[in-house]
Short mmCIF file of C-alpha atoms in Angstrom, two decimals:
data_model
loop_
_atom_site.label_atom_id
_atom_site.label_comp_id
_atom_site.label_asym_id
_atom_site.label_seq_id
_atom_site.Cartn_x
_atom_site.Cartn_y
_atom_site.Cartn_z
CA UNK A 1 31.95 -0.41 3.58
CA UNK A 2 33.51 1.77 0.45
CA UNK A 3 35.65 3.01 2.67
CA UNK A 4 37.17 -0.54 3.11
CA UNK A 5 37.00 -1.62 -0.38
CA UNK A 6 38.54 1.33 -1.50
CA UNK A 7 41.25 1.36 0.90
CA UNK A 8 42.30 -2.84 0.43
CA UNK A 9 42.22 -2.38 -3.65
CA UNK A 10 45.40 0.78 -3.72
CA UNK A 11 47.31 -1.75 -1.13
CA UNK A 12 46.56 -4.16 -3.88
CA UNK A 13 48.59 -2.07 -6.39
CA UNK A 14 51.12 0.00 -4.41
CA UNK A 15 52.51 -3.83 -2.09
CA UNK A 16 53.73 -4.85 -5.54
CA UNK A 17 54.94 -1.68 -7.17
CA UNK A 18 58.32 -1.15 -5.53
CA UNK A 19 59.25 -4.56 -6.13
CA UNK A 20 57.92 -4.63 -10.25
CA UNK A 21 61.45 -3.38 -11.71
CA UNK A 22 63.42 -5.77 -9.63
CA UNK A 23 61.19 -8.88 -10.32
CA UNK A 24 60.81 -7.82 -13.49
CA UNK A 25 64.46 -7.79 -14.36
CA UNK A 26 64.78 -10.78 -12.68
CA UNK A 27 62.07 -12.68 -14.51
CA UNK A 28 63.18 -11.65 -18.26
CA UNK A 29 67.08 -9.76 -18.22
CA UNK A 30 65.66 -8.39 -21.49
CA UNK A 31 63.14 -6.21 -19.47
CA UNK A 32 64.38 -2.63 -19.58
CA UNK A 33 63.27 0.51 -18.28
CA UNK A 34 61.27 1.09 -21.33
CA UNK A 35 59.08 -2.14 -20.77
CA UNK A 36 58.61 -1.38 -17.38
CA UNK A 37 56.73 1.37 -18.67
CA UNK A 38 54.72 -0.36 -20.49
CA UNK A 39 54.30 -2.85 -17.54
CA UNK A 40 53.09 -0.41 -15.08
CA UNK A 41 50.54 1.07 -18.22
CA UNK A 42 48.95 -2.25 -18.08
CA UNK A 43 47.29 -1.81 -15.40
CA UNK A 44 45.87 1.68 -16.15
CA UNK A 45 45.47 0.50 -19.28
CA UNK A 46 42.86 -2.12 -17.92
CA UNK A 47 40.86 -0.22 -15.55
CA UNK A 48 40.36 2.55 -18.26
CA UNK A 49 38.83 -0.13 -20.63
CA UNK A 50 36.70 -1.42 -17.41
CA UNK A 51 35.85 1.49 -15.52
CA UNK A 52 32.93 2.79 -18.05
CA UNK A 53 31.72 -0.46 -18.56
CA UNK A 54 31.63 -0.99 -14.24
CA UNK A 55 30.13 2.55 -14.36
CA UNK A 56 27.17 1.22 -16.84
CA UNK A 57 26.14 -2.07 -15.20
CA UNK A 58 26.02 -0.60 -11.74
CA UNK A 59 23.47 2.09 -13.35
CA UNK A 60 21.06 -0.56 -14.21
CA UNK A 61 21.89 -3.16 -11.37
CA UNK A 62 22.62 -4.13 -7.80
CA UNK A 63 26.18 -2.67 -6.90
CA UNK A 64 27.24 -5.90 -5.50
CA UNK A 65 27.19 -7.32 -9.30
CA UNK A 66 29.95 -5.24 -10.45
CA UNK A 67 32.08 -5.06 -7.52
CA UNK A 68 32.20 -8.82 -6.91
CA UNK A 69 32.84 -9.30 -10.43
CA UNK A 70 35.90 -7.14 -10.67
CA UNK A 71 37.20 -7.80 -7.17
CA UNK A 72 37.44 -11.59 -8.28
CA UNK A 73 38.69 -10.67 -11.91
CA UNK A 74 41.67 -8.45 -9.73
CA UNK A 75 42.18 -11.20 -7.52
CA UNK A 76 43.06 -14.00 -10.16
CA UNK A 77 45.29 -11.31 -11.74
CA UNK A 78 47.49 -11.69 -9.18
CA UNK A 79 47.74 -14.75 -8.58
CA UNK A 80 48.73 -15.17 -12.27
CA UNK A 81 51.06 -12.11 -11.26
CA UNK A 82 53.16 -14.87 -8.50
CA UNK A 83 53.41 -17.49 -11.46
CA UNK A 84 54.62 -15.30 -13.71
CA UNK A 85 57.88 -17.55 -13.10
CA UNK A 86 56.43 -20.88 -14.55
CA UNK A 87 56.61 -20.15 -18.03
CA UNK A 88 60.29 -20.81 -19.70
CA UNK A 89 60.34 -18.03 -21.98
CA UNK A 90 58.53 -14.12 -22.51
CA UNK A 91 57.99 -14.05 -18.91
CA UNK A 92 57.81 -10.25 -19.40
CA UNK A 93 55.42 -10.42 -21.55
CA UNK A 94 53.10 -12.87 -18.38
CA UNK A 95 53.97 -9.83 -15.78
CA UNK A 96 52.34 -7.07 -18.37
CA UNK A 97 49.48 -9.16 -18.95
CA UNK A 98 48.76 -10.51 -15.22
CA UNK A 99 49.03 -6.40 -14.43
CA UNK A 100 46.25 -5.84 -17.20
CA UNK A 101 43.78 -8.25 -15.73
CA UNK A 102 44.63 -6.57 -12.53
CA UNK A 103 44.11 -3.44 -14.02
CA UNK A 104 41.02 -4.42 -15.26
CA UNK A 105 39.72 -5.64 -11.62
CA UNK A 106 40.38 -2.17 -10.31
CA UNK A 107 37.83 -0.51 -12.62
CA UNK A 108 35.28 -1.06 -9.99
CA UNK A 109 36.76 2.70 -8.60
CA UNK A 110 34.06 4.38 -10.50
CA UNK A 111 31.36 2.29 -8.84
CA UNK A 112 32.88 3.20 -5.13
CA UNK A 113 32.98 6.90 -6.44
CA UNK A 114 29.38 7.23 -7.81
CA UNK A 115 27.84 5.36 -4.74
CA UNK A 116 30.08 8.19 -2.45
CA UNK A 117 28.58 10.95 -4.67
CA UNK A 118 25.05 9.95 -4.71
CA UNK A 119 24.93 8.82 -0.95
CA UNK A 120 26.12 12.09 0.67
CA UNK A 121 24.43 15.69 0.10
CA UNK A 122 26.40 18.69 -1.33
CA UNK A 123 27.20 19.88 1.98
CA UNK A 124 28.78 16.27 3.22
CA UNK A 125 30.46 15.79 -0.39
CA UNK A 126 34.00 17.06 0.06
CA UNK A 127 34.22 15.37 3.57
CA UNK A 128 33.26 11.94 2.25
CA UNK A 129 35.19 12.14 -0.69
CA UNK A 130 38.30 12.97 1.63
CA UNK A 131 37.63 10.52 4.05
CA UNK A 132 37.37 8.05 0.78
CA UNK A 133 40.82 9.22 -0.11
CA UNK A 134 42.03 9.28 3.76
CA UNK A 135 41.50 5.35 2.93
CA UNK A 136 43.15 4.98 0.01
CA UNK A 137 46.06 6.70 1.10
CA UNK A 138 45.82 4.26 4.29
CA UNK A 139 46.43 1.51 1.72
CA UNK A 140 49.07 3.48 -0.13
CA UNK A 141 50.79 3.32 3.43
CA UNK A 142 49.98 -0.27 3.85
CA UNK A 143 51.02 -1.61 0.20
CA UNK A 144 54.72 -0.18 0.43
CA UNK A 145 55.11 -1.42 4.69
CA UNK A 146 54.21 -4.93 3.83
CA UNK A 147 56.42 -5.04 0.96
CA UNK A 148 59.15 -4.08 2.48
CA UNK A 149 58.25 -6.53 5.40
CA UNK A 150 58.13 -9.13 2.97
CA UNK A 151 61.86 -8.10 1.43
CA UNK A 152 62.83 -9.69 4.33
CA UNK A 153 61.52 -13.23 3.01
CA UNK A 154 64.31 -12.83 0.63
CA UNK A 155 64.53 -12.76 -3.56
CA UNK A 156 65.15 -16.96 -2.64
CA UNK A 157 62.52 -17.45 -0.53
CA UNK A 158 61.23 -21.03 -0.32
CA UNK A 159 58.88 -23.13 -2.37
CA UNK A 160 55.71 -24.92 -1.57
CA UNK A 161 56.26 -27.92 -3.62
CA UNK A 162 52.57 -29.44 -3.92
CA UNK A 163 51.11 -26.16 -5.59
CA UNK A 164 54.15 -25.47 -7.57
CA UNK A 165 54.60 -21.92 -5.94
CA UNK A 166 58.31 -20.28 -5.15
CA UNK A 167 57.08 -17.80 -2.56
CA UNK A 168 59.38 -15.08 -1.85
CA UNK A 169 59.64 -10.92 -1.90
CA UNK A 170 58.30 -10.39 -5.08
CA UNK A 171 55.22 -13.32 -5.00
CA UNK A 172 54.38 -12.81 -1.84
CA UNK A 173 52.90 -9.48 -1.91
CA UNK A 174 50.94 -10.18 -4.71
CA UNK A 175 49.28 -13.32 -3.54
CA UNK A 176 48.75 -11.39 -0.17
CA UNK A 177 46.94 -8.73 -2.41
CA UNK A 178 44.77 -11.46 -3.44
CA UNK A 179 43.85 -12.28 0.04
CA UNK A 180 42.54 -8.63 0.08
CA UNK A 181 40.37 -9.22 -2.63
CA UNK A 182 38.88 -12.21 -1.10
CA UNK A 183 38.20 -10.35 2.00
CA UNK A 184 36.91 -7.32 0.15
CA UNK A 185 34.38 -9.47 -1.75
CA UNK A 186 33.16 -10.77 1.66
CA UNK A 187 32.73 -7.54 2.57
CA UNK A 188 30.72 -6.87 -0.02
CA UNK A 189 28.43 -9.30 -0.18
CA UNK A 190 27.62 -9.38 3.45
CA UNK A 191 27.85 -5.26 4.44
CA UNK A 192 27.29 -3.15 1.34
CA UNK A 193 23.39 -1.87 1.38
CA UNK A 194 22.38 0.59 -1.24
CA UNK A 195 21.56 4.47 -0.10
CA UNK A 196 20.69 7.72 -1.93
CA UNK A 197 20.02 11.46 -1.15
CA UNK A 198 19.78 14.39 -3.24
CA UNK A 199 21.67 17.54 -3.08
CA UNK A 200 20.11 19.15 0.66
CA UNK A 201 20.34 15.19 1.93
CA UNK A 202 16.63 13.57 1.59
CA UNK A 203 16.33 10.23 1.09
CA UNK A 204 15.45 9.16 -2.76
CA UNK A 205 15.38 6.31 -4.84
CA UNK A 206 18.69 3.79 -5.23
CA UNK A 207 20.25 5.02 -8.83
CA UNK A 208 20.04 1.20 -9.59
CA UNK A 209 15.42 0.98 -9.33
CA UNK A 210 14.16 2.03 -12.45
CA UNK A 211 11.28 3.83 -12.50
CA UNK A 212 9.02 6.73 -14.68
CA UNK A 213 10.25 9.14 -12.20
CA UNK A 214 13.98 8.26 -12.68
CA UNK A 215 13.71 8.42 -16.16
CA UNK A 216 11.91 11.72 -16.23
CA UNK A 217 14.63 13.15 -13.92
CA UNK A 218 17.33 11.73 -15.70
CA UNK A 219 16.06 13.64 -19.23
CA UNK A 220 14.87 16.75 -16.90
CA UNK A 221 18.72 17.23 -15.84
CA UNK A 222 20.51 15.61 -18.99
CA UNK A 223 20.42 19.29 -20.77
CA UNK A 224 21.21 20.82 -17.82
CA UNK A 225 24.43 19.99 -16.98
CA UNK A 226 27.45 22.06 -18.42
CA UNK A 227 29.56 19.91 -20.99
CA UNK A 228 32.17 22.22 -20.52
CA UNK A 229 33.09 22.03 -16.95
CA UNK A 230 32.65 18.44 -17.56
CA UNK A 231 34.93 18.03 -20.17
CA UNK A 232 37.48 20.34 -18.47
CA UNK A 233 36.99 18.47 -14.96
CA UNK A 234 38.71 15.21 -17.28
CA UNK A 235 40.86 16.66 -18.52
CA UNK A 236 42.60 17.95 -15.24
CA UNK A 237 42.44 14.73 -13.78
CA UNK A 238 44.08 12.94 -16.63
CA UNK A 239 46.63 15.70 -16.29
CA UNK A 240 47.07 15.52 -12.11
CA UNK A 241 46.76 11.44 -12.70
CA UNK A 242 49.51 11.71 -15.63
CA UNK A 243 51.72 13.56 -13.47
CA UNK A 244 52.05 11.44 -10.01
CA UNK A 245 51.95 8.05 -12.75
CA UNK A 246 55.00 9.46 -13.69
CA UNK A 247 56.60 9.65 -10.27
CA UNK A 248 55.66 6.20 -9.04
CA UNK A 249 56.51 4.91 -12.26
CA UNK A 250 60.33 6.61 -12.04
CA UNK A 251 61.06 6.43 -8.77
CA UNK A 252 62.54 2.90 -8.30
CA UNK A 253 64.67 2.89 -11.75
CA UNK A 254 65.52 6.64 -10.87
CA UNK A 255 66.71 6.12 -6.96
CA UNK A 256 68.75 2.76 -8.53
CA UNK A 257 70.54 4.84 -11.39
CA UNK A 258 71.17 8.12 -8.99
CA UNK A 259 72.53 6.37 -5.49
CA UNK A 260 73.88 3.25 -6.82
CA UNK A 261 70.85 1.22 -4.72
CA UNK A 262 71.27 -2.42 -5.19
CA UNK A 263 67.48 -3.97 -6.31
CA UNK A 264 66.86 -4.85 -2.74
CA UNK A 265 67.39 -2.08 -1.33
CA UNK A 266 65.49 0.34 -3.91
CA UNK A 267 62.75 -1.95 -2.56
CA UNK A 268 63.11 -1.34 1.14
CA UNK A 269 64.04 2.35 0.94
CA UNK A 270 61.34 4.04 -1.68
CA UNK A 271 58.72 1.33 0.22
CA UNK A 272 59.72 3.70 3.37
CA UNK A 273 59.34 6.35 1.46
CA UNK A 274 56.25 5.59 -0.12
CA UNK A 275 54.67 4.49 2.84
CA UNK A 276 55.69 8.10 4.47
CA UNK A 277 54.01 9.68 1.50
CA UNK A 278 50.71 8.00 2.57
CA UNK A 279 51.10 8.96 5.99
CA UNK A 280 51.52 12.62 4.48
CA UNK A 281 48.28 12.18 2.41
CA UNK A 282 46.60 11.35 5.20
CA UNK A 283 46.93 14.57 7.01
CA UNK A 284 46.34 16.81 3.63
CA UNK A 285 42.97 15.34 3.10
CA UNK A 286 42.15 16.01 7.15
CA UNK A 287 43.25 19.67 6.19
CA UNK A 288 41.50 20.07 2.81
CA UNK A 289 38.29 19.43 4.64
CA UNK A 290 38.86 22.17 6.59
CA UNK A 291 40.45 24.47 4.00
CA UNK A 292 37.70 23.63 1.39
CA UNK A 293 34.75 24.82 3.75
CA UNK A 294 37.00 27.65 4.55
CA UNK A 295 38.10 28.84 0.82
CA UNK A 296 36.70 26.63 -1.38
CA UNK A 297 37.54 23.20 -3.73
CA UNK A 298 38.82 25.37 -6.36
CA UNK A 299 41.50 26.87 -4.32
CA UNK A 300 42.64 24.42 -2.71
CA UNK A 301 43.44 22.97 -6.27
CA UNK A 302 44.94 25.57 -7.65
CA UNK A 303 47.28 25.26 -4.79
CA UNK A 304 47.85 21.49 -5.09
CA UNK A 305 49.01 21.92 -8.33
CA UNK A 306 51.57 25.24 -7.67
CA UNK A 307 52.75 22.59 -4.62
CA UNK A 308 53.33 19.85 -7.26
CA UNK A 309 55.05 21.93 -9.91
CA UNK A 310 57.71 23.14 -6.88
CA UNK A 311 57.99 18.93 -5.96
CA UNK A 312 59.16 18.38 -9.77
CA UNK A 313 61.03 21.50 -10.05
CA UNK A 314 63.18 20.23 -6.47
CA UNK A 315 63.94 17.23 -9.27
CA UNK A 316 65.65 18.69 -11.73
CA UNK A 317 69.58 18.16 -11.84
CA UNK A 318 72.04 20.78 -10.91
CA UNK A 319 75.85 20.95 -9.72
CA UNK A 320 78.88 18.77 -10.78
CA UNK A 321 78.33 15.35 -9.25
CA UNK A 322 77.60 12.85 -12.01
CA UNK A 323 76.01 9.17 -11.04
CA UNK A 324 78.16 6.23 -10.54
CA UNK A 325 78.12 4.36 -13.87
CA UNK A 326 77.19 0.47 -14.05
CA UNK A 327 80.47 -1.19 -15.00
CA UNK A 328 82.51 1.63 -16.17
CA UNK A 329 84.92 3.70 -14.65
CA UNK A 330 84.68 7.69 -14.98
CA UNK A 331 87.96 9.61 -15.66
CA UNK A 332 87.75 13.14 -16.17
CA UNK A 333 84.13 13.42 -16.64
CA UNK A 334 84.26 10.66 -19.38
CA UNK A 335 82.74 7.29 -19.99
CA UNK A 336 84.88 4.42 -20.54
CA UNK A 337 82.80 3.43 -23.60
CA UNK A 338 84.37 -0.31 -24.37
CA UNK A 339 84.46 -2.28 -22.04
CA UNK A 340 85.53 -5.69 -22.46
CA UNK A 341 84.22 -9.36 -22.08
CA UNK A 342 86.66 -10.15 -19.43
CA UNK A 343 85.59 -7.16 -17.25
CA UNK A 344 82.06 -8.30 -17.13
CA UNK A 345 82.85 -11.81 -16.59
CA UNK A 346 84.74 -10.66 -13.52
CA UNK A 347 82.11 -8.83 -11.74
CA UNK A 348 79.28 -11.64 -13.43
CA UNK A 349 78.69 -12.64 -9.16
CA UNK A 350 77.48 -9.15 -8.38
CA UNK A 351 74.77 -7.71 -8.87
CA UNK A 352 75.11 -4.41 -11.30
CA UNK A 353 74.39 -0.76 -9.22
CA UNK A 354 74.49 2.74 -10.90
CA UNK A 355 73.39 3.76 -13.65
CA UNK A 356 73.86 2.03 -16.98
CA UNK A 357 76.34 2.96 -19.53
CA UNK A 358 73.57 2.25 -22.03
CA UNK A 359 72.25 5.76 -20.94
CA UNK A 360 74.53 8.35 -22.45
CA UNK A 361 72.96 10.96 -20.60
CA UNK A 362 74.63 9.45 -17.60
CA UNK A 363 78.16 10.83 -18.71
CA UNK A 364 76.87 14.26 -18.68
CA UNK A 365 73.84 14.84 -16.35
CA UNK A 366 74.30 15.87 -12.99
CA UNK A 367 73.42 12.97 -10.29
CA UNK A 368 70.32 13.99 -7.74
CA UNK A 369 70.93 14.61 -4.31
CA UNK A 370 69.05 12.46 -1.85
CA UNK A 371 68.32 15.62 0.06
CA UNK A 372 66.58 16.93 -3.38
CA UNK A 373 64.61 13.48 -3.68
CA UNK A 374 63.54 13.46 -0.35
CA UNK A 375 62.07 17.47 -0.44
CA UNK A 376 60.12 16.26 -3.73
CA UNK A 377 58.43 13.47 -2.46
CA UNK A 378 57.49 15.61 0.06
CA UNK A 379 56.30 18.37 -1.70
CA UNK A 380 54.63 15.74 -4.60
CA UNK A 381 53.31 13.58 -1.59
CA UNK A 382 51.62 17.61 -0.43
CA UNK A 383 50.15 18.39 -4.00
CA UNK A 384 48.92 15.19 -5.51
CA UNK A 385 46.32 14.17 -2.41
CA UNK A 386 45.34 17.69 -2.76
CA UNK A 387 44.59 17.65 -6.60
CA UNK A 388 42.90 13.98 -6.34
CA UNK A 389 40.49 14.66 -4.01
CA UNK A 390 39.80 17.92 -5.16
CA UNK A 391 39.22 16.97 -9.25
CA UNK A 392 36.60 14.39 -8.43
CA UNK A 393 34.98 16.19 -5.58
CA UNK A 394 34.26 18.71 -7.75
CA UNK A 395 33.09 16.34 -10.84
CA UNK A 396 30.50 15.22 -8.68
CA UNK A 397 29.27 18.56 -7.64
CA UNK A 398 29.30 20.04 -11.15
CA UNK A 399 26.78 16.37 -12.63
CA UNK A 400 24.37 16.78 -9.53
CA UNK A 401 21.29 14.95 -9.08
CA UNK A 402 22.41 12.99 -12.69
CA UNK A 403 23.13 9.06 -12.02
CA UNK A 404 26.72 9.37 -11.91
CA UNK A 405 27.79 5.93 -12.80
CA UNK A 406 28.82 6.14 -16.56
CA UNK A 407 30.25 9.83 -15.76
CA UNK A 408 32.26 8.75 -12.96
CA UNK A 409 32.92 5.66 -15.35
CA UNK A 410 34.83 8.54 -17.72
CA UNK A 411 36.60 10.02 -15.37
CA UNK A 412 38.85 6.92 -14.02
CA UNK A 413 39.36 5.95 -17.44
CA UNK A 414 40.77 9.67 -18.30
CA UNK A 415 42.72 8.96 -15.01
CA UNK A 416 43.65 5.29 -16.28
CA UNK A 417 44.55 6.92 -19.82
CA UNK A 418 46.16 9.09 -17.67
CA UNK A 419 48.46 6.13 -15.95
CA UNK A 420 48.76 4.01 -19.23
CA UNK A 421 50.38 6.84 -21.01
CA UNK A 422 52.37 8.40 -18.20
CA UNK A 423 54.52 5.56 -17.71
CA UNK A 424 55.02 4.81 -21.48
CA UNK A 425 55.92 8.89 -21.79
CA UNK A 426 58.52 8.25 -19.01
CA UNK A 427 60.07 5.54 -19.37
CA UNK A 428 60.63 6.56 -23.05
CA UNK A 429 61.91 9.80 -22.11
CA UNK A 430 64.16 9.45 -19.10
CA UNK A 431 65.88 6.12 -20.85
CA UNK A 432 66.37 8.22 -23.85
CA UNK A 433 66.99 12.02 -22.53
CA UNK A 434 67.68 11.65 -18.96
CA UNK A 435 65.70 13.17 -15.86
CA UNK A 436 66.40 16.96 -16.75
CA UNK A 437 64.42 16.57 -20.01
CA UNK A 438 61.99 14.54 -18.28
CA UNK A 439 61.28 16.84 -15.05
CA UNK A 440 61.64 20.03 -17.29
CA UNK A 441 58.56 18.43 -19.38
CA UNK A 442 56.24 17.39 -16.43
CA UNK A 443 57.11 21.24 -14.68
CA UNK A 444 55.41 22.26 -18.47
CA UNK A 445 52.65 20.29 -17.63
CA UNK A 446 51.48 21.79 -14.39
CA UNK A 447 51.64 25.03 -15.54
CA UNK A 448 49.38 24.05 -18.64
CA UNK A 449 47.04 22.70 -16.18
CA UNK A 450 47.16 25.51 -13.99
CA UNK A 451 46.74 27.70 -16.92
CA UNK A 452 43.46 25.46 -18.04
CA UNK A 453 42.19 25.54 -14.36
CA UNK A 454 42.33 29.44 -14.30
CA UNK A 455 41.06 30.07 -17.86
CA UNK A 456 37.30 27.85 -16.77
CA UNK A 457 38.00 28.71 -12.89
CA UNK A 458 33.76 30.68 -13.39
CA UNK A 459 31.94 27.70 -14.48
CA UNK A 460 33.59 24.61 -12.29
CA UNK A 461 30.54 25.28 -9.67
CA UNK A 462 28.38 22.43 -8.45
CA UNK A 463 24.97 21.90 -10.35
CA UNK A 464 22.59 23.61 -7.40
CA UNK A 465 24.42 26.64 -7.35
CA UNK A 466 24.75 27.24 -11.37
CA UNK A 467 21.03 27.13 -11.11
CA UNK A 468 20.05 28.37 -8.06
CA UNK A 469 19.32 26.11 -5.47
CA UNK A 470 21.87 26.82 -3.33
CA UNK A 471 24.73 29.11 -2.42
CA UNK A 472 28.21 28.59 -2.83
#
């Protein structure tokens, strides 16, 4: 059952993100790469404010409660998302807010986690969790494949008169998300049945039934558990999130300013693209298993993130090409700065391709190769499933027999701070400085995280064998 749920609610997010910039643009011509930041923060932005709160209620009640809740919230977020149209003016502002309540809906991922955590014993943890992610990544393939099956409905499309609804590539997917929802709240309702062991796999008491016991357990194990490797556990997952938000966030803008894609095709290509890095995923969470019972979860993240530093590293501009620029011509390496009323008006029945003379760093940064975006998404699309699984495997092992529902609460909304600031940092950045200040900051970032990761490498052990109980 969570494996369902939690592969339907990423198909939910990832069918409408190749599409956001160009209906986005299309919605509000004011929209620039800078609000699309902010845009595609919204929705982190949402499920960190939810995901705690999700976390608390399904401590103290029936999972169901939660999930239903935010699976309908998510649902009607979309929905708002395909009339985002009907409004005459500050439809940007309608698309950042339908993505918030979205947002919001997907908080339930800390309920899915905790009930993974605390239904599988130490030994089945890392398999489950990978299995969990296997799914995910199944609906990372999914989102991007339908969306760029539904391109072919056209940016036109048709309307359905008697509910006041244009349907076409960009409201499509999102009211097809909300047909997920509906079927994952079936799902729950009529499949989901509570379950808990403890670390060596005995049946105990559902984290939701309180009783003396519980509460005795939960003070016996409160002092017990080390802060530290906590703390440090959120903090690398805000910093693996933070990364990979930036990539999805860039990657549409990015491909349309560095190959001259037109907004339909920038759909259609990095949805291919996208939906090969899920079928990528897929296979490095079949090998972490493996590799983790082998070596270890620490290892294998260490090595995620060396993988994802060489992915942004592949990014970073070299040679003597520069980008085709939007409505300018270059002669000898120079913008054409002015460019007059008449020339726009001429070309007013096309649509715009390259990148935008607003950018000055166009005139002097060197244009990316598609070979050199192709080898990062591989290499990113290696390293991130790695890192993911990985981080919050390893939360769970280090809170042990602890109700996990606020702590897994934290840890999507450090990965939802993670993905609200990300995209805000990017899309601030690479308007402003170009990619080569952007990727040269993110490569910074890895190595501070691998740095952190080494420096508290002794104490991120699970619970049971920092006391004892079992061998690593």
């Amino acid at each position: 059952m969570t494996r369902r749920c939690s592969g339907t609610m990423p198909a939910g997010f990832t069918i409408v993100i190749t599409s956001l910039w160009p209906y986005l643009h299309k919605m509000d011509a004011s929209a620039n790469a800078s609000f699309l930041g902010w845009v595609v923060a919204a929705y982190s932005l949402g499920q960190m404010v939810a995901s705690p709160i999700f976390g608390l209620w399904s401590n103290h009640r029936p999972r169901r409660e939660p999930l239903v809740c935010s699976i309908f919230i998510n649902l009607l977020g979309n929905i708002y998302y395909a009339y985002a149209y009907l409004p005459t003016t500050s439809n940007k502002f309608h698309i950042l807010l339908s993505r918030a309540f979205v947002g919001f809906g997907a908080g339930n991922v800390a309920v899915v986690r905790s009930y993974v955590a605390e239904a599988t014993s130490l030994k089945e943890r890392t398999g489950a969790m990978a299995n969990m992610s296997a799914c995910q990544a199944l609906g990372f393939i999914l989102g991007p494949a339908l969306q760029a099956c539904l391109s072919f409905i056209g940016e036109h499309g048709f309307t359905v008169k008697f509910i006041d609804l244009q349907l076409n590539m960009y409201t499509a997917p999102a009211l097809l998300a909300a047909a997920f929802g509906l079927i994952n709240i079936l799902l729950v309702l009529l499949v989901l049945r509570e379950h808990r062991v403890d670390d060596h796999g005995r049946h105990i008491q559902a984290i939701n039934v309180i009783t003396e016991d519980r509460d005795d357990i939960s003070e016996e194990t409160e002092e017990t558990i080390d802060y530290i490797a906590v703390l440090t556990s959120n903090v690398l997952f805000f910093m693996v999130m933070f990364i990979f938000a930036i990539f999805e966030t860039i990657a549409t803008p990015f491909s349309m300013d560095m190959f001259a894609w037109t907004r339909k095709e920038a759909v259609i290509y990095n949805g291919i693209i996208m939906c090969c890095i899920g079928f990528e995923s897929i296979v490095v969470f079949l090998v972490v298993k493996v590799a983790s019972q082998r070596v270890g979860d620490r290892p294998v993240l260490l090595v995620g993130l060396a993988i994802i530093f060489c992915g942004f590293f592949t990014l970073l501009p070299w040679g003597n090409h520069y980008p085709k620029i939007q409505w300018a011509d270059l002669k000898n390496n120079s913008l054409v700065s002015h460019i007059s009323e008449a020339t726009l008006a001429s070309n007013s029945s096309l649509e715009p391709t390259g990148c935008p003379y607003q950018q000055t760093w166009c005139q002097y940064t060197p244009a990316i190769h598609i070979g050199q975006y192709i080898s990062a998404d591989i290499l990113i699309g290696m390293g991130y499933p790695a890192c993911n699984v990985m981080s919050y495997t390893l939360y769970s092992k280090i809170l042990g027999p602890k109700p996990q529902g606020v702590y897994m609460g934290w840890l999507t909304a450090s990965g939802s701070g993670a993905r609200t600031l990300g995209p805000v940092f990017v899309s601030q950045v690479y308007t402003i400085l170009g990619p080569r200040w952007a990727f040269s900051l993110i490569c910074g970032m890895v190595i501070g995280a691998i740095v952190l990761l080494s420096s508290v490498y002794h104490r991120l052990i699970a619970f049971s064998v920092r006391h004892g109980r079992t061998v690593e």
